Amino acid sequence: MGSSSVDEVGASVSTASSQKAGRRRRIPGKNKEKLPYFGMTGFMLNVWVTVACTTAMTLFGYDQGVFGGIIVTKDFLERMGNPDPNLQGTIVSLYDIGCFLGAMSTFAFGERLGRKKTFIIGVAIMSIGAIMQTCAFSVAQMIVARLITGLGNGINTATAPVWQSETSKPEWRGKLVVFGMIMNIAGFSLSNWMTYGFSFLEGSISWRFPIAFQLFFSVILFLTVPWLPESPRWLLAHGYEEEGLEVLAALEGNGITISDAFVVNQKDEILEAVRLEKETAPSWGDILRGDTGDTGMLQRVLLGAGTQWMQQLVGINVTSYYLPLVLQNSVGLSNTLSRLLAACNSVSYLLFSFFGLLLIEKAGRRKLMMWGAAGQCVCYIFISGLLARTSEPGVDPDLAKKYGAGATAFFFIYYLFFGICWQGVPWLYPTEINSLSMRTKGAALATASNWISNYIVVQITPPGIASLGWRFYLIWTVFNAIFIPIIYLIYPETANRHLEDIDRLYRDDKSMIFVYRNKEAIQVERPLRFIEADRERTRDVRVEDDHS
């Protein structure tokens, strides 16, 4: 179908809904004659959106892991003046403050700019920070560079999951966001092997090249993001109705046009959610006072942010940033063996995370988080107990080595539980639980929560290990135990739902806080009444088309 005929059909289809959504707008400067997305639609177009989003998450994982190997590199420590544990924690953790600021900036301007523009800004800032880190010759330069890199990464990580969720089919959404987090682990694994390999080289290349390698991912993002589609939900919510219909049709593929009943039904569902949000959404003053009417907005924002706080407080970044340091200082292994085991652990972490891809829709978000917290709690119990035995006065050296080996094994097992259950859900959940009008802001707040809690954990870990020894790991044992009943009592299931289903759930049950007794709120399958409502809406659209 030519572009002119598409416009004619689009105009006839959207006349009624234009009266509700306001004056239709077209994005300035768009070339109507140029074939969009290089002619790709459907599956292939979704693949390329996923390539962009997963590249951002791979870069995120690489950045998380790379300093774990660098902070024990001889040339780096000498170049930075041999920092003590407190300063080491500061150098590493201030990156998370940058990420926090980046996520909060997305909260401020991300909805206004849209997903793509925000994403590109984040990539540009992160690239500048990577170059500055590579060229740093002092602690002050490194800290500034880490802050700038974190600023860009905070923007990216607050935007990519939202963009991925809003361009994905409901049955693909969970798998794709979790796949993005699997690629996050792939980046983490790559950084471990990169720093291990370069540790055999002398001089500053042993740490400068691993840092500079971040720019490889930036190049991929600069080559993909600009030509990919904007989120159709963002377009429709901001009055770009024609473009929203075109993107919905392109993402569906299979020759579907903007006049197809399925596409029109999707558009109407989104616009209805937008209309209801505009009518019922409270002001920021109302939100701060906790007066959010029947939207459940504040509660949903807190639930989304809560998953990110929990992800950090289950103790993952005690080991993600510092596993070589942990194995050296807590277990007593050599520098080379600590690096090698950290790299091997990252591979098993990556492989087992694919089970999360298989379980994310079948088991649902709630069960994965509860199972993971239980398994991680058990792992930290054994880690604490075994390390306590190694530190006993007069312990036999051979026996101490066996206890240390046992503790190392449970660090490995901990990663398996986290990779399967906790790696992806906290990044997916905020994009699903929040309403359309709060999705960008809610995801940004959740991401900011991740980074500020990440900062706390990363800052306290080196001095915590140095001063508390094995007792430091009891902290994470307790947190994992606490989170199991919290998830069971107050977290609704979001698997196998349309993003608008959650809006209906909270409108229909205005006082819902404890969800464990509400079958619709906790079942993994999509509630039947939502399916029937979609069928009825589609029948109505087809009847209108037949009459016209």
XYZ file of C-alpha atoms in Angstrom:
548
model
C 0.000 0.000 0.000
C 1.365 3.422 -0.971
C 1.869 6.135 1.608
C -0.940 8.316 0.249
C -3.509 5.524 0.426
C -2.354 4.654 3.922
C -2.996 8.247 4.974
C -6.494 8.145 3.465
C -7.393 4.924 5.246
C -5.837 6.184 8.475
C -7.906 9.357 8.277
C -11.184 7.472 7.834
C -10.428 4.965 10.589
C -9.380 7.483 13.220
C -12.076 10.151 12.744
C -14.188 9.119 15.738
C -11.307 8.544 18.091
C -9.644 11.811 17.039
C -12.517 13.660 18.679
C -11.639 11.989 21.970
C -7.863 12.118 21.705
C -7.644 15.685 20.464
C -6.259 17.133 17.242
C -4.167 14.650 15.309
C -0.515 15.657 14.916
C 2.276 14.472 12.663
C 5.881 14.452 13.797
C 7.622 17.399 12.103
C 10.131 16.593 9.382
C 8.990 13.021 8.766
C 9.672 11.910 5.170
C 6.477 10.246 3.988
C 8.055 8.877 0.800
C 10.870 7.028 2.533
C 10.190 3.374 3.351
C 10.262 3.217 7.173
C 12.504 0.859 9.137
C 14.273 -0.310 5.952
C 11.088 -2.144 4.982
C 11.095 -4.366 8.088
C 7.870 -5.183 9.944
C 6.603 -7.713 12.458
C 9.142 -10.170 13.805
C 12.226 -8.591 12.231
C 11.319 -5.100 13.423
C 10.785 -6.442 16.942
C 14.169 -8.164 16.682
C 15.953 -4.894 15.944
C 14.212 -3.046 18.782
C 15.364 -5.910 20.996
C 18.919 -5.605 19.632
C 19.017 -1.957 20.715
C 17.486 -2.566 24.155
C 19.602 -5.636 24.909
C 22.775 -3.853 23.788
C 22.039 -1.175 26.399
C 21.568 -3.877 29.024
C 24.739 -5.692 27.913
C 26.637 -2.437 28.335
C 25.035 -2.022 31.770
C 26.236 -5.505 32.801
C 29.698 -4.947 31.373
C 30.018 -1.703 33.298
C 28.884 -3.403 36.510
C 31.483 -6.135 36.260
C 34.497 -4.385 34.799
C 35.545 -2.563 37.973
C 35.408 -5.770 40.000
C 38.510 -6.892 38.089
C 40.095 -3.463 37.838
C 39.929 -2.690 41.566
C 42.406 -5.532 42.212
C 44.721 -4.621 39.288
C 48.202 -3.593 40.453
C 48.824 -0.799 37.925
C 45.398 0.736 38.555
C 45.886 0.765 42.322
C 49.349 2.319 41.986
C 48.091 4.915 39.479
C 45.309 5.860 41.922
C 47.688 6.090 44.898
C 46.827 2.712 46.473
C 43.393 3.724 47.857
C 42.210 2.196 51.142
C 38.954 0.149 51.320
C 36.823 3.244 51.965
C 38.223 5.118 48.945
C 37.944 1.990 46.785
C 34.261 1.824 47.702
C 33.864 5.514 46.846
C 35.507 5.190 43.415
C 33.284 2.256 42.512
C 30.044 3.416 44.112
C 29.920 7.025 42.883
C 29.142 5.549 39.476
C 25.825 4.499 41.050
C 25.166 8.088 42.161
C 25.600 9.123 38.517
C 23.157 6.386 37.518
C 20.699 7.642 40.134
C 20.912 11.195 38.776
C 20.485 9.897 35.225
C 17.371 7.950 36.155
C 15.923 10.982 37.954
C 16.624 13.182 34.931
C 14.606 10.684 32.868
C 11.826 11.134 35.404
C 11.960 14.878 34.686
C 12.211 14.999 30.877
C 11.855 11.437 29.543
C 8.091 11.579 28.981
C 8.361 14.891 27.158
C 11.151 13.795 24.808
C 9.956 10.265 24.108
C 11.781 6.973 24.413
C 14.130 7.261 21.410
C 15.456 10.772 21.975
C 16.015 10.073 25.660
C 17.859 6.873 24.801
C 20.207 8.598 22.324
C 21.029 11.337 24.855
C 21.928 8.642 27.402
C 24.213 6.816 24.970
C 26.029 10.055 24.074
C 26.633 10.968 27.727
C 27.807 7.464 28.592
C 30.252 7.461 25.677
C 31.813 10.717 26.888
C 32.200 9.212 30.360
C 33.826 6.038 28.984
C 36.405 8.106 27.099
C 37.144 10.138 30.238
C 37.572 6.964 32.348
C 39.975 5.523 29.789
C 42.100 8.686 29.931
C 42.024 9.171 33.749
C 45.326 9.589 35.632
C 44.065 10.414 39.141
C 41.317 9.512 41.592
C 39.578 12.849 41.013
C 39.499 12.357 37.227
C 38.249 8.800 37.628
C 35.475 9.821 40.006
C 34.231 12.580 37.662
C 34.375 10.185 34.701
C 32.520 7.494 36.664
C 29.802 9.984 37.585
C 29.317 11.029 33.930
C 29.268 7.416 32.723
C 26.720 6.608 35.401
C 24.556 9.565 34.355
C 24.277 8.133 30.833
C 23.711 4.598 32.051
C 20.979 5.744 34.419
C 19.155 7.333 31.486
C 19.595 4.193 29.360
C 18.463 1.739 32.018
C 15.387 3.831 32.858
C 14.388 4.027 29.183
C 15.248 0.711 27.513
C 12.854 -1.554 29.515
C 9.959 0.882 28.950
C 10.641 1.110 25.213
C 10.979 -2.673 24.983
C 7.736 -3.242 26.915
C 5.718 -0.736 24.920
C 6.787 -2.111 21.533
C 6.383 -5.813 22.420
C 3.408 -8.107 22.095
C 1.974 -9.121 25.497
C 3.086 -12.735 25.039
C 6.649 -11.592 24.176
C 7.047 -8.729 26.643
C 8.216 -10.643 29.698
C 10.565 -12.874 27.715
C 12.163 -9.951 25.868
C 12.782 -7.842 28.970
C 14.198 -10.892 30.771
C 16.322 -11.656 27.711
C 17.664 -8.110 27.976
C 18.719 -8.872 31.542
C 20.286 -12.157 30.401
C 22.384 -10.082 28.025
C 23.165 -7.917 31.051
C 24.714 -11.049 32.568
C 26.506 -11.713 29.262
C 28.063 -8.251 29.547
C 28.982 -8.973 33.151
C 30.601 -12.270 32.109
C 32.466 -10.617 29.243
C 33.900 -7.996 31.604
C 35.121 -10.706 33.998
C 36.939 -12.582 31.253
C 38.227 -9.327 29.767
C 39.798 -8.173 33.036
C 41.112 -11.680 33.750
C 42.816 -11.878 30.351
C 44.289 -8.386 30.555
C 45.534 -9.005 34.108
C 48.462 -10.915 32.561
C 49.644 -7.754 30.777
C 51.841 -5.099 32.345
C 51.101 -1.386 32.512
C 47.950 0.664 32.169
C 46.598 -1.292 29.186
C 45.650 -3.967 31.731
C 42.794 -1.723 32.874
C 42.439 1.048 30.264
C 41.454 -1.268 27.408
C 38.705 -3.072 29.378
C 37.209 0.330 30.240
C 37.510 1.621 26.654
C 35.700 -1.467 25.342
C 32.416 0.113 26.527
C 32.525 2.247 23.369
C 31.946 -0.871 21.236
C 28.399 -1.052 22.594
C 27.870 2.681 22.126
C 28.651 2.316 18.407
C 25.977 -0.382 18.038
C 23.415 1.835 19.762
C 24.241 4.874 17.625
C 23.765 2.711 14.508
C 20.384 1.232 15.533
C 18.310 3.484 17.787
C 17.841 6.460 15.394
C 15.965 4.503 12.685
C 13.791 2.327 14.936
C 10.128 3.158 15.768
C 9.060 5.287 18.685
C 6.802 3.625 21.257
C 3.241 3.486 19.840
C 1.842 4.069 23.311
C 3.910 7.238 23.693
C 2.807 8.448 20.230
C -0.888 7.886 20.922
C -0.690 9.374 24.410
C 0.858 12.560 22.980
C -1.587 13.027 20.104
C 0.441 11.486 17.261
C -2.436 9.212 16.335
C -1.528 8.512 12.727
C 2.063 7.634 13.596
C 0.869 5.496 16.506
C -1.371 3.466 14.190
C 1.436 3.051 11.665
C 3.841 1.780 14.329
C 1.246 -0.628 15.753
C 0.669 -2.054 12.278
C 4.407 -2.243 11.520
C 5.153 -4.043 14.780
C 2.349 -6.532 14.137
C 3.533 -7.303 10.580
C 1.899 -10.025 8.441
C 0.597 -7.429 5.991
C -1.701 -5.860 8.594
C -2.700 -2.259 7.819
C -3.775 0.608 10.041
C -7.439 -0.104 9.207
C -7.287 -3.688 10.496
C -9.690 -4.355 13.393
C -6.876 -5.729 15.560
C -4.788 -2.549 15.190
C -7.778 -0.271 15.730
C -8.701 -2.271 18.832
C -5.172 -1.823 20.225
C -5.340 1.895 19.523
C -8.756 2.242 21.180
C -7.577 0.295 24.235
C -4.575 2.608 24.636
C -6.595 5.780 24.039
C -9.230 4.633 26.523
C -6.510 4.136 29.127
C -5.158 7.614 28.298
C -8.616 9.152 28.623
C -9.264 7.520 31.973
C -5.857 8.568 33.247
C -6.467 12.185 32.243
C -9.822 12.148 34.010
C -8.656 10.442 37.185
C -4.910 11.089 37.429
C -4.041 13.177 40.525
C -1.666 16.111 40.545
C 1.858 15.843 41.946
C 0.623 17.592 45.054
C -2.036 14.898 45.491
C 0.585 12.165 44.981
C 2.905 13.653 47.589
C -0.024 13.809 50.037
C -0.954 10.212 49.203
C -4.314 11.290 47.757
C -4.437 9.385 44.454
C -8.153 8.626 44.271
C -9.072 5.281 42.706
C -6.033 4.941 40.432
C -3.746 3.236 42.945
C -0.991 5.333 41.376
C 1.159 5.928 44.448
C 0.856 2.323 45.573
C 1.862 1.076 42.117
C 4.872 3.403 41.939
C 6.022 2.148 45.336
C 5.556 -1.496 44.323
C 7.656 -0.971 41.196
C 10.382 0.858 43.096
C 10.217 -1.782 45.810
C 11.295 -4.541 43.427
C 14.463 -2.577 42.644
C 15.241 -1.957 46.311
C 14.743 -5.637 47.011
C 16.983 -6.650 44.106
C 19.869 -4.752 45.677
C 19.139 -5.779 49.258
C 19.191 -9.490 48.408
C 22.960 -8.917 48.184
C 23.779 -9.326 44.490
C 26.175 -6.402 44.208
C 28.151 -7.522 47.222
C 29.518 -10.026 44.714
C 28.839 -8.480 41.277
C 31.169 -5.538 41.893
C 33.559 -7.237 44.278
C 33.616 -11.021 43.768
C 37.411 -11.166 43.218
C 37.852 -8.976 46.305
C 35.404 -11.141 48.293
C 37.216 -14.344 47.310
C 40.572 -12.786 48.229
C 39.617 -11.138 51.526
C 36.809 -13.369 52.820
C 37.796 -16.781 51.456
C 41.584 -16.249 51.295
C 42.222 -17.180 47.667
C 45.051 -15.782 45.515
C 44.524 -12.839 43.161
C 44.778 -14.952 40.001
C 42.543 -17.755 41.288
C 39.963 -15.220 42.546
C 39.795 -13.625 39.090
C 39.526 -16.995 37.354
C 36.762 -18.251 39.639
C 34.860 -14.965 39.243
C 35.046 -15.354 35.451
C 33.944 -19.025 35.618
C 31.099 -18.072 37.946
C 29.885 -15.476 35.449
C 29.532 -18.199 32.788
C 27.396 -20.465 34.999
C 25.410 -17.359 36.027
C 24.754 -16.634 32.340
C 23.804 -20.198 31.405
C 21.348 -20.702 34.272
C 19.712 -17.310 33.685
C 18.134 -18.770 30.531
C 15.879 -20.811 32.824
C 14.396 -17.476 33.874
C 13.472 -16.886 30.230
C 11.536 -20.161 30.230
C 9.826 -19.544 33.580
C 8.981 -15.830 33.442
C 5.501 -16.354 31.942
C 4.824 -19.901 33.184
C 5.695 -19.304 36.833
C 4.919 -15.580 36.868
C 6.666 -12.687 38.583
C 5.534 -13.412 42.165
C 6.668 -17.029 42.367
C 10.055 -16.325 40.796
C 10.793 -13.586 43.323
C 9.682 -15.712 46.275
C 11.563 -18.822 45.125
C 14.676 -16.754 44.477
C 14.622 -15.018 47.860
C 14.240 -18.369 49.631
C 17.155 -19.943 47.747
C 19.392 -16.907 48.235
C 18.595 -16.832 51.950
C 19.741 -20.449 52.303
C 22.940 -19.705 50.344
C 23.875 -16.798 52.615
C 23.176 -18.924 55.702
C 25.742 -21.467 54.498
C 28.207 -18.769 53.353
C 28.072 -17.102 56.774
C 28.402 -20.402 58.638
C 31.297 -21.733 56.558
C 33.249 -18.468 56.651
C 32.725 -18.335 60.421
C 34.435 -21.709 60.705
C 37.420 -20.546 58.628
C 37.970 -17.600 61.005
C 37.886 -19.666 64.204
C 41.122 -19.429 66.287
C 43.437 -22.363 65.754
C 41.483 -23.878 62.872
C 43.461 -26.441 60.870
C 44.681 -24.805 57.591
C 43.539 -27.753 55.452
C 40.128 -27.701 57.094
C 39.923 -23.925 56.603
C 40.547 -24.428 52.881
C 37.669 -26.915 52.710
C 35.357 -24.482 54.480
C 36.493 -21.760 52.073
C 35.799 -24.018 49.093
C 32.328 -24.721 50.466
C 31.625 -20.991 50.857
C 32.814 -20.399 47.289
C 30.432 -23.105 46.052
C 27.494 -21.378 47.749
C 28.500 -18.050 46.158
C 28.163 -19.891 42.823
C 24.774 -21.374 43.798
C 23.580 -17.950 44.965
C 24.189 -16.618 41.453
C 22.096 -19.438 39.990
C 19.074 -18.479 42.086
C 19.552 -14.797 41.349
C 20.046 -15.311 37.610
C 16.906 -17.430 37.262
C 14.602 -15.530 39.605
C 15.755 -11.991 40.381
C 17.828 -10.727 37.487
C 14.975 -9.767 35.156
C 11.773 -9.366 37.186
C 12.675 -6.093 39.010
C 13.381 -4.417 35.657
C 10.212 -5.756 34.062
C 7.808 -5.232 36.939
C 7.882 -1.386 37.130
C 7.030 -1.125 33.416
C 4.022 -3.412 33.926
C 2.615 -2.306 37.274
C 2.529 1.444 36.511
C -0.222 3.174 34.557
C 0.410 4.600 31.086
C 0.740 8.176 32.322
C 3.179 7.084 35.040
C 5.070 4.370 33.139
C 8.097 6.469 32.225
C 8.149 8.263 35.580
C 7.464 5.080 37.517
C 10.215 3.179 35.690
C 12.589 6.108 36.199
C 11.824 6.216 39.934
C 12.280 2.448 40.151
C 15.596 2.667 38.315
C 16.664 5.538 40.578
C 15.746 3.344 43.548
C 17.943 0.610 42.119
C 20.900 2.925 41.786
C 20.652 4.618 45.176
C 20.316 1.243 46.919
C 23.099 -0.063 44.678
C 25.265 2.837 45.852
C 24.621 2.004 49.494
C 25.525 -1.672 49.031
C 28.629 -0.993 46.939
C 29.857 1.754 49.284
C 29.584 -0.341 52.448
C 30.899 -3.655 51.094
C 34.731 -3.165 51.270
C 34.718 -1.660 54.796
C 31.937 -4.077 55.820
C 34.004 -7.115 54.868
C 37.106 -5.596 56.478
C 35.415 -4.836 59.814
C 32.672 -7.493 60.172
C 34.131 -10.464 58.326
C 31.658 -13.371 58.018
C 28.991 -11.473 59.992
C 28.630 -9.058 57.065
C 26.817 -11.777 55.088
C 24.158 -12.218 57.792
C 22.712 -8.845 56.749
C 21.742 -10.234 53.343
C 20.423 -13.450 54.881
C 17.901 -11.447 56.896
C 16.807 -9.277 53.961
C 16.123 -12.307 51.743
C 14.022 -13.906 54.494
C 11.949 -10.731 54.991
C 11.137 -10.295 51.310
C 9.308 -13.625 50.917
C 6.187 -12.674 52.941
C 6.234 -9.103 51.580
C 5.966 -10.372 47.997
C 3.288 -12.918 48.918
C 1.090 -10.361 50.691
C 1.194 -7.190 48.566
C 2.601 -7.852 45.077
C 0.030 -8.566 42.323
C 0.899 -10.775 39.369
C 1.590 -8.942 36.082
C 2.438 -11.902 33.821
C 0.282 -12.554 30.726
C -1.564 -9.233 31.059
C -2.006 -6.359 28.651
C -0.424 -3.254 30.110
C -3.906 -1.737 30.419
C -5.260 -4.728 32.422
C -3.498 -3.532 35.572
C -5.317 -0.178 35.268
C -8.655 -2.004 35.264
C -7.647 -4.190 38.197
C -6.934 -1.166 40.418
C -9.990 0.774 39.247
C -12.212 -2.221 40.072
C -10.647 -2.796 43.512
C -9.931 0.696 44.784
C -8.789 -0.367 48.255
C -6.502 -3.201 47.155
C -3.333 -3.373 49.255
C -3.128 -7.018 50.281
C -3.522 -9.090 47.137
C -3.049 -12.678 48.276
C -6.827 -13.275 48.605
C -7.693 -11.773 45.200
C -7.526 -14.579 42.636
C -7.442 -12.196 39.644
C -4.543 -10.312 41.228
C -2.316 -13.351 41.825
C -3.189 -15.887 39.110
C -0.586 -16.359 36.381
C -3.145 -16.694 33.567
C -4.807 -13.570 32.199
C -8.235 -13.130 33.864
C -11.059 -14.325 31.621
C -13.091 -11.104 31.882
C -10.237 -9.095 30.322
C -10.094 -11.554 27.411
C -13.861 -11.316 26.933
C -13.734 -7.493 27.014
C -11.145 -7.520 24.198
C -13.266 -9.884 22.117
C -16.319 -7.676 22.582
C -14.368 -4.568 21.584
C -13.021 -6.287 18.471
C -16.551 -7.404 17.474
C -17.793 -3.828 17.859
C -14.983 -2.503 15.620
C -15.789 -5.092 12.934
C -19.491 -4.238 13.066
C -18.657 -0.542 12.621
C -16.417 -1.399 9.649
C -19.184 -3.469 8.043
C -21.667 -0.611 8.402
C -19.209 1.898 6.949
